[in-house]
CSV table of C-alpha atoms in Angstrom, one decimal:
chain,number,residue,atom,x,y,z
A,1,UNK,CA,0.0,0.0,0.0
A,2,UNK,CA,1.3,3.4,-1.1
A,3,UNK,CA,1.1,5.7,2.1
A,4,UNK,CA,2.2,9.2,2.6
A,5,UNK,CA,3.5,10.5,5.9
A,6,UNK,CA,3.9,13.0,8.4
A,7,UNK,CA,7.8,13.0,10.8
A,8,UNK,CA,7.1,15.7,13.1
A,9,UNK,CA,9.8,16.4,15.7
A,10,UNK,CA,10.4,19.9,17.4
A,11,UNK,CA,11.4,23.1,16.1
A,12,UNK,CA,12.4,25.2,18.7
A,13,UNK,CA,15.1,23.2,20.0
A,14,UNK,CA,19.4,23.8,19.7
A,15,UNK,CA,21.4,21.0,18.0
A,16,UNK,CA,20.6,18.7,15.1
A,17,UNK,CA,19.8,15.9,17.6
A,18,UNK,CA,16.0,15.7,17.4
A,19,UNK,CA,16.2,16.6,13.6
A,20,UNK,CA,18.9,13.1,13.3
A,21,UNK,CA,15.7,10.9,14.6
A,22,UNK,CA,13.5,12.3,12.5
A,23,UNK,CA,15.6,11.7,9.2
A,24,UNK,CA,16.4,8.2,10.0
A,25,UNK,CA,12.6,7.2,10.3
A,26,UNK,CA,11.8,9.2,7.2
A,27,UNK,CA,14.9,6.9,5.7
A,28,UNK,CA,13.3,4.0,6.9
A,29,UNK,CA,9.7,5.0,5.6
A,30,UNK,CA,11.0,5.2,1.9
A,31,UNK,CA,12.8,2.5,1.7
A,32,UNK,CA,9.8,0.9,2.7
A,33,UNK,CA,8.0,3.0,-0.5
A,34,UNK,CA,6.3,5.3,1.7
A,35,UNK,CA,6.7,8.7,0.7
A,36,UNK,CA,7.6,10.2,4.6
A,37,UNK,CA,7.9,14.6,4.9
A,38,UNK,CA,10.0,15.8,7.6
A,39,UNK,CA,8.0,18.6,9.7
A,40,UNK,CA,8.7,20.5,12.5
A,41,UNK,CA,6.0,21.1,15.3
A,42,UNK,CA,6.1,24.9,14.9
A,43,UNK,CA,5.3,24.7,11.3
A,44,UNK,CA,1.6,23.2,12.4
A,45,UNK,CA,-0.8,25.6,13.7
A,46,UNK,CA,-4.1,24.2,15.3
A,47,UNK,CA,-7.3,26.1,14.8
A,48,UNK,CA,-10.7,25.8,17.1
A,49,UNK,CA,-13.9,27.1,16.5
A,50,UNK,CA,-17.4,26.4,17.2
A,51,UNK,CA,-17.2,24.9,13.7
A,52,UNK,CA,-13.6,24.2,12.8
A,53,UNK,CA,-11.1,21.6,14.2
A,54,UNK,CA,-8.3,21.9,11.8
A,55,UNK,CA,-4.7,22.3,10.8
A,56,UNK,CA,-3.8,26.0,8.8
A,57,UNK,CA,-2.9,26.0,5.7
A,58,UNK,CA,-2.6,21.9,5.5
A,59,UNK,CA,-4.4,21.2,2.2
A,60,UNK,CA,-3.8,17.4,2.1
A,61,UNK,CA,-3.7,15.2,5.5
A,62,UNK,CA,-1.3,12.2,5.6
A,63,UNK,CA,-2.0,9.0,6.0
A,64,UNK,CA,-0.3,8.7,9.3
A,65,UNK,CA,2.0,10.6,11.8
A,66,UNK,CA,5.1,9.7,13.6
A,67,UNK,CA,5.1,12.0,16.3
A,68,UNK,CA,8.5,12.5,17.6
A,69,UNK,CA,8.0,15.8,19.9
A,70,UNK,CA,6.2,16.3,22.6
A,71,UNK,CA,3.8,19.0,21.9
A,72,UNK,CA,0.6,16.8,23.4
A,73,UNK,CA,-1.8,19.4,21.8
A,74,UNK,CA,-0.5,19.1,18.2
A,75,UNK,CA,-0.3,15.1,18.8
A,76,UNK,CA,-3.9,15.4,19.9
A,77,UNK,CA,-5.2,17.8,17.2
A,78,UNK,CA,-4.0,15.0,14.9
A,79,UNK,CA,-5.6,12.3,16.6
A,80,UNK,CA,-9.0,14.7,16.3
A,81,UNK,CA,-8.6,14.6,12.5
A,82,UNK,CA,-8.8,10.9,12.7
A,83,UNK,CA,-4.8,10.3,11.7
A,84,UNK,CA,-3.0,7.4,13.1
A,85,UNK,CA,-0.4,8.7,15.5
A,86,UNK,CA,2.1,6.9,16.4
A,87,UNK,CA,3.3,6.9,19.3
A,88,UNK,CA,-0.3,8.0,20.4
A,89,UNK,CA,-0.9,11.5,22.4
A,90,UNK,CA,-1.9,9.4,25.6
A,91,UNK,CA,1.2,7.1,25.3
A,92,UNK,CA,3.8,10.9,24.9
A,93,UNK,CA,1.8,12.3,27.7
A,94,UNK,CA,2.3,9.5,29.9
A,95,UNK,CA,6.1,8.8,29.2
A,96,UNK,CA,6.4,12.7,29.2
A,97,UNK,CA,5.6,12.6,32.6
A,98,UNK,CA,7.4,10.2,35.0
A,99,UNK,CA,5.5,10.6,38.2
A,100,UNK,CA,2.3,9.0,35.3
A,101,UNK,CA,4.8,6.5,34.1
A,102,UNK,CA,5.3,5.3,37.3
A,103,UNK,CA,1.8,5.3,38.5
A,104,UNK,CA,1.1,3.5,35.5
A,105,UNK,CA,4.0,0.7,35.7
A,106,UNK,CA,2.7,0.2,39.4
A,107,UNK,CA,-0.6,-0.2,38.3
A,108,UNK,CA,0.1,-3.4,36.4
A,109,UNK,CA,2.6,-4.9,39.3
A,110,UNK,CA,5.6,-3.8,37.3
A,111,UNK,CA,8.9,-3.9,39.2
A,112,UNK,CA,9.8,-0.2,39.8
A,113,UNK,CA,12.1,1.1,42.9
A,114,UNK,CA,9.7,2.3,45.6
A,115,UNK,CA,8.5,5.4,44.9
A,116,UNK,CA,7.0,8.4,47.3
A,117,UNK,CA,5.0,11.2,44.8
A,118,UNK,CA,5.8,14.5,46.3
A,119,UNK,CA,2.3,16.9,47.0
A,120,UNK,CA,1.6,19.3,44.7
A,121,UNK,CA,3.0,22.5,46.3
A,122,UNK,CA,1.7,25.8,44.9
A,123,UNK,CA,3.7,28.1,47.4
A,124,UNK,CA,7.9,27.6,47.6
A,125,UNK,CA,9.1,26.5,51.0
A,126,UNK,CA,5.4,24.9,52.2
A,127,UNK,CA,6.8,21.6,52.3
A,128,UNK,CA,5.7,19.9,55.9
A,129,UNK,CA,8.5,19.2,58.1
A,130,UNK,CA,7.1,15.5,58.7
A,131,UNK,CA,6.7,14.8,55.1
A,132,UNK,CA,10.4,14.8,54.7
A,133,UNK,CA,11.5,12.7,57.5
A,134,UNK,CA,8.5,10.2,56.9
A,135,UNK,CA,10.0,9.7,53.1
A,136,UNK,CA,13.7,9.5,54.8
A,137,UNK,CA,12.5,6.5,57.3
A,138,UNK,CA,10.5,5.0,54.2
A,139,UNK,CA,13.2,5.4,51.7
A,140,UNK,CA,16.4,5.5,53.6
A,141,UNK,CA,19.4,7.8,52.5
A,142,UNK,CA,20.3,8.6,50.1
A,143,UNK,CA,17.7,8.4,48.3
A,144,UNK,CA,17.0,10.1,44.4
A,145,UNK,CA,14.4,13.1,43.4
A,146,UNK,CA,13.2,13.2,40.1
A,147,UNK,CA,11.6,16.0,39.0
A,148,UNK,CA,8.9,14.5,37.2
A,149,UNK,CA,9.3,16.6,33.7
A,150,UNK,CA,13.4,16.1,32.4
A,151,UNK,CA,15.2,14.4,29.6
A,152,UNK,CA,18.6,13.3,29.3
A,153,UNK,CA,19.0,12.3,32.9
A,154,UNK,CA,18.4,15.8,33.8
A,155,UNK,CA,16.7,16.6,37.0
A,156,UNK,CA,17.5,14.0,38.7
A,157,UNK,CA,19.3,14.5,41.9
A,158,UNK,CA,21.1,11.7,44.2
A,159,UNK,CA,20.8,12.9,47.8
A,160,UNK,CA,22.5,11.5,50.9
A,161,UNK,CA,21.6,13.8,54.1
A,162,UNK,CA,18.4,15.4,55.5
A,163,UNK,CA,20.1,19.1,54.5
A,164,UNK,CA,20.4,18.3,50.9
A,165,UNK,CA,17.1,16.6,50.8
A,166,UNK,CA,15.7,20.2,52.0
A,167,UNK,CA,17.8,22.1,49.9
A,168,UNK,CA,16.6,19.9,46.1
A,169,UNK,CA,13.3,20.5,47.0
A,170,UNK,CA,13.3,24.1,47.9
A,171,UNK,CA,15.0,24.6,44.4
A,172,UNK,CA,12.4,22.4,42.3
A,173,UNK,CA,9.9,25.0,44.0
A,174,UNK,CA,6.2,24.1,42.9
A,175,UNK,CA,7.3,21.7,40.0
A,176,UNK,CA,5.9,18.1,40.5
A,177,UNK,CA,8.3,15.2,41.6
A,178,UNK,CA,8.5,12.1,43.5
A,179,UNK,CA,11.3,10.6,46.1
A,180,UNK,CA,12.7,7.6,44.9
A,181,UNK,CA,14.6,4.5,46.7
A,182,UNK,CA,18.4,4.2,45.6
A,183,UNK,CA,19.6,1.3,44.3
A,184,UNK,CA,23.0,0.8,45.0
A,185,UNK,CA,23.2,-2.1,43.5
A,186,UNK,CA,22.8,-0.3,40.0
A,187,UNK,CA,24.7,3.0,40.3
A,188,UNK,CA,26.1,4.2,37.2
A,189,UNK,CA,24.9,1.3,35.1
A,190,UNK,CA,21.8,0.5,33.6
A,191,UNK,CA,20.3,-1.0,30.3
A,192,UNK,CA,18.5,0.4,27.4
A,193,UNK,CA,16.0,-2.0,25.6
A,194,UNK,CA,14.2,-0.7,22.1
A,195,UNK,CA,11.2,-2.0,22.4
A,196,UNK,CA,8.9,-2.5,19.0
A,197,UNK,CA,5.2,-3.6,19.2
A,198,UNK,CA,6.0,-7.1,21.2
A,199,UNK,CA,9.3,-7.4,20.3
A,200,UNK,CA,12.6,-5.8,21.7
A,201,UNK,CA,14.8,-5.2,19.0
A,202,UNK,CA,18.1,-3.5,20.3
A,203,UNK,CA,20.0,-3.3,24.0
A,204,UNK,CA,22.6,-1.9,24.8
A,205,UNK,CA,24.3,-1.5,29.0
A,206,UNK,CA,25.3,2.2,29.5
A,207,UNK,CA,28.1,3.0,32.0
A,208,UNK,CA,29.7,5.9,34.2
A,209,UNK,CA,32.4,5.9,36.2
A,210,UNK,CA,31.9,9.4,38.1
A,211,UNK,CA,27.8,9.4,38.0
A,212,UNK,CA,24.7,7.5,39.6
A,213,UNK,CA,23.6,8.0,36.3
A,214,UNK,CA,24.2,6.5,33.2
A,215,UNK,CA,23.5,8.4,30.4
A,216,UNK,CA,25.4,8.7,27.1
A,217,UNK,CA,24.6,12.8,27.0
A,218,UNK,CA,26.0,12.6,30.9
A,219,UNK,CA,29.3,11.0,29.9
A,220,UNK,CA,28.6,7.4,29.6
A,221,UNK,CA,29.9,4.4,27.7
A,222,UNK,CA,27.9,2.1,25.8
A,223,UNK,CA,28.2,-1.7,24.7
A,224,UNK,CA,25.6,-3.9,23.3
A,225,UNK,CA,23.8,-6.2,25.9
A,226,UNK,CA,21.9,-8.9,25.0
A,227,UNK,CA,18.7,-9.0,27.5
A,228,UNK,CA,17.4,-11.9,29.3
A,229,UNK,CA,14.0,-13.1,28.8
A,230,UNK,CA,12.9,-11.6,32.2
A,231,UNK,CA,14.4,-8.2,31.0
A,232,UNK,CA,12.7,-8.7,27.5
A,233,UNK,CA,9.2,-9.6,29.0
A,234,UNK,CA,9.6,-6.6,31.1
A,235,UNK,CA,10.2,-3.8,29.1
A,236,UNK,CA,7.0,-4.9,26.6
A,237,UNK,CA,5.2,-5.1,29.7
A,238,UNK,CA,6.2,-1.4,30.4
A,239,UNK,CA,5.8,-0.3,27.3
A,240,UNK,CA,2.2,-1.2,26.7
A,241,UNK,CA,1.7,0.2,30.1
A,242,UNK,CA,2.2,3.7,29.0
A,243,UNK,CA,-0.1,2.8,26.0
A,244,UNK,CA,2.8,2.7,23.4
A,245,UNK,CA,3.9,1.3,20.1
A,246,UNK,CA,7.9,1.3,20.7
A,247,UNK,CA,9.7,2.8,23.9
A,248,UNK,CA,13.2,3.0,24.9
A,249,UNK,CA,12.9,1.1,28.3
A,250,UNK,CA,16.0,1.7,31.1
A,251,UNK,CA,16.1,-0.9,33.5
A,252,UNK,CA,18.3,-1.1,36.6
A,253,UNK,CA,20.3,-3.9,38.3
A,254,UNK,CA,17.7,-4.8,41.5
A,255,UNK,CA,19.4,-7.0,43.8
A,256,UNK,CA,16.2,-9.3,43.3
A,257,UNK,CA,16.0,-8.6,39.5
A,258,UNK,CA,15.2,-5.6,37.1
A,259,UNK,CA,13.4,-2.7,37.9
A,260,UNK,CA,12.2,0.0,35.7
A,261,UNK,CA,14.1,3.3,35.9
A,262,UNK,CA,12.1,5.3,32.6
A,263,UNK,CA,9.8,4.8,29.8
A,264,UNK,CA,10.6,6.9,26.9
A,265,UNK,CA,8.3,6.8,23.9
A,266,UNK,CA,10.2,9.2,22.0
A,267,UNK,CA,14.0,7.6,22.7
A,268,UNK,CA,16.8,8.6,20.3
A,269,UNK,CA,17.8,6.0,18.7
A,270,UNK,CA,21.7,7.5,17.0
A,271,UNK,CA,23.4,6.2,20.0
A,272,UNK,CA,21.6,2.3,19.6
A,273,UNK,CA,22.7,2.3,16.0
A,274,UNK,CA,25.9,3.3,16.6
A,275,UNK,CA,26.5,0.6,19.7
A,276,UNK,CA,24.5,-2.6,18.1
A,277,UNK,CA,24.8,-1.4,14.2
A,278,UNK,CA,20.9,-2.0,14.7
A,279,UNK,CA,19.1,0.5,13.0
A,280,UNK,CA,15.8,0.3,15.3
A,281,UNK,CA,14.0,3.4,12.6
A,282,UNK,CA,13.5,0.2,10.6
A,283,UNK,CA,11.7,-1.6,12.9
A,284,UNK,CA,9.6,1.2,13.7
A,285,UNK,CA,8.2,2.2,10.4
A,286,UNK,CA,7.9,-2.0,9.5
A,287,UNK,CA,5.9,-1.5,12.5
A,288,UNK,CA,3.9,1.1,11.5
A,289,UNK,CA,3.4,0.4,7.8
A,290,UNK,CA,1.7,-3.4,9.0
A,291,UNK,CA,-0.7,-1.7,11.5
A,292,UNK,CA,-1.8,0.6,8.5
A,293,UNK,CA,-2.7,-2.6,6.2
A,294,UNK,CA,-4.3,-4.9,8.8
């Protein structure tokens, strides 16, 4: 079936990053003969009206979207217009958001570190006095923050006394985020699993020698990993947890097994290639192109 296409990623952001992800799904889409147009979210304007749901100055709608940014409203404009997106608005929303994710994962008995969601704070400095040392005898020290919004390893802070603990949340202010049990047992390694519909398709273990975390954009190493079955089963599970097509699943090293660190339905997928020589795009739009025709 001859389809036309839609890669939207974002067009506000610095470096060629997001734009690199984008081109190597529109690769994959025509070499699978689907005719895929690169776009970026800030060439899309939504318009309402009591009688209008559309897209300006979009004359022809594609056949399907492969929404790589996280502008939820755009994602769920398209949806409106009755275009498959994939990964869905609900599925981007929900990975977008880790304190969701993890409500989510623990929903379906999912392994996850324990996890302690913050209280939405309107006013700076309001956080109870108790509330911080119930989480430290619940949690122990040190124990991680996570804002719940952040890429890249980004805001996400180890912490080891009660004075630190104060301090990260008097900087996050009023933004959302949860406490989070350590585990030692995984510092500064963890694994990435590409997950496609039920299949993972790529892994690769990420190391640091100088950070809890892992990340390749925080100084990490790479090295392909093949997963276990328990590891594979896992991050599908996750993965359709968050109601998505593909994910990049991180797991950590629980003394008792694998835990899920992050669910990212949008993961960059340069760094895979470059590790495995696996080329997950292909996957994806194989994907994508089979759930069109059935």
């Amino acid at each position: 079936m001859k389809t036309t296409g839609w890669i939207i990623y974002n067009g506000n952001l610095p470096g060629n990053k997001f734009l690199d992800y984008a081109e190597m799904l529109q690769a994959a889409a025509n070499k699978l003969q689907s005719n895929a147009h690169l776009f970026k979210n800030n060439e899309l304007m939504s318009v309402l009206s009591t009688s209008t749901l559309d897209l300006l100055s979009i004359d022809k709608k594609p056949d399907y979207v492969v929404f790589t940014d996280k502008d939820i409203y755009l994602a769920r404009q398209l949806e409106y217009l009755n275009i498959p997106v994939f990964n869905s608005a609900h599925a981007i929303a929900t990975s977008d958001d880790k304190i969701a994710t993890y409500q989510e994962l623990a929903r379906k008995k999912l392994p996850i570190p324990k996890t302690i969601i913050a209280p939405k704070i309107f006013i700076e400095g309001s956080f109870p006095d108790f509330l911080i040392d119930q989480t430290i005898k619940e949690l122990g020290l040190p124990l991680v923050i996570k804002e719940a919004f952040g890429s890249f390893g980004e805001q996400v802070y180890l912490v080891h006394t009660r004075e630190e603990l104060v301090e990260i949340i008097q900087t996050i202010g009023n933004k959302p985020f949860v406490f989070q049990e350590f585990i030692s047992t995984s510092y500064g390694v963890d694994i990435r699993l590409q997950v496609v519909g039920n299949e993972v398709v790529a892994g690769m273990q990420r190391k640091s020698l100088d950070d809890f975390r892992a990340n390749i954009t925080a100084g990490g190493t790479m090295q392909p990993y093949e997963a276990t079955q328990e590891e594979k089963k896992i991050a599908i599970e996750a993965t359709k947890a968050i109601g998505a097509n593909f994910a990049g699943v991180d797991l950590l090293f629980g003394k008792d097994g694998p835990l899920i660190c992050e669910v990212n339905s949008n993961a960059h997928i340069r760094y895979l290639l470059d590790c495995t020589k696996i080329n997950a795009a292909d996957f994806i739009m194989s994907f994508i192109m089979k759930q069109l025709s059935a």
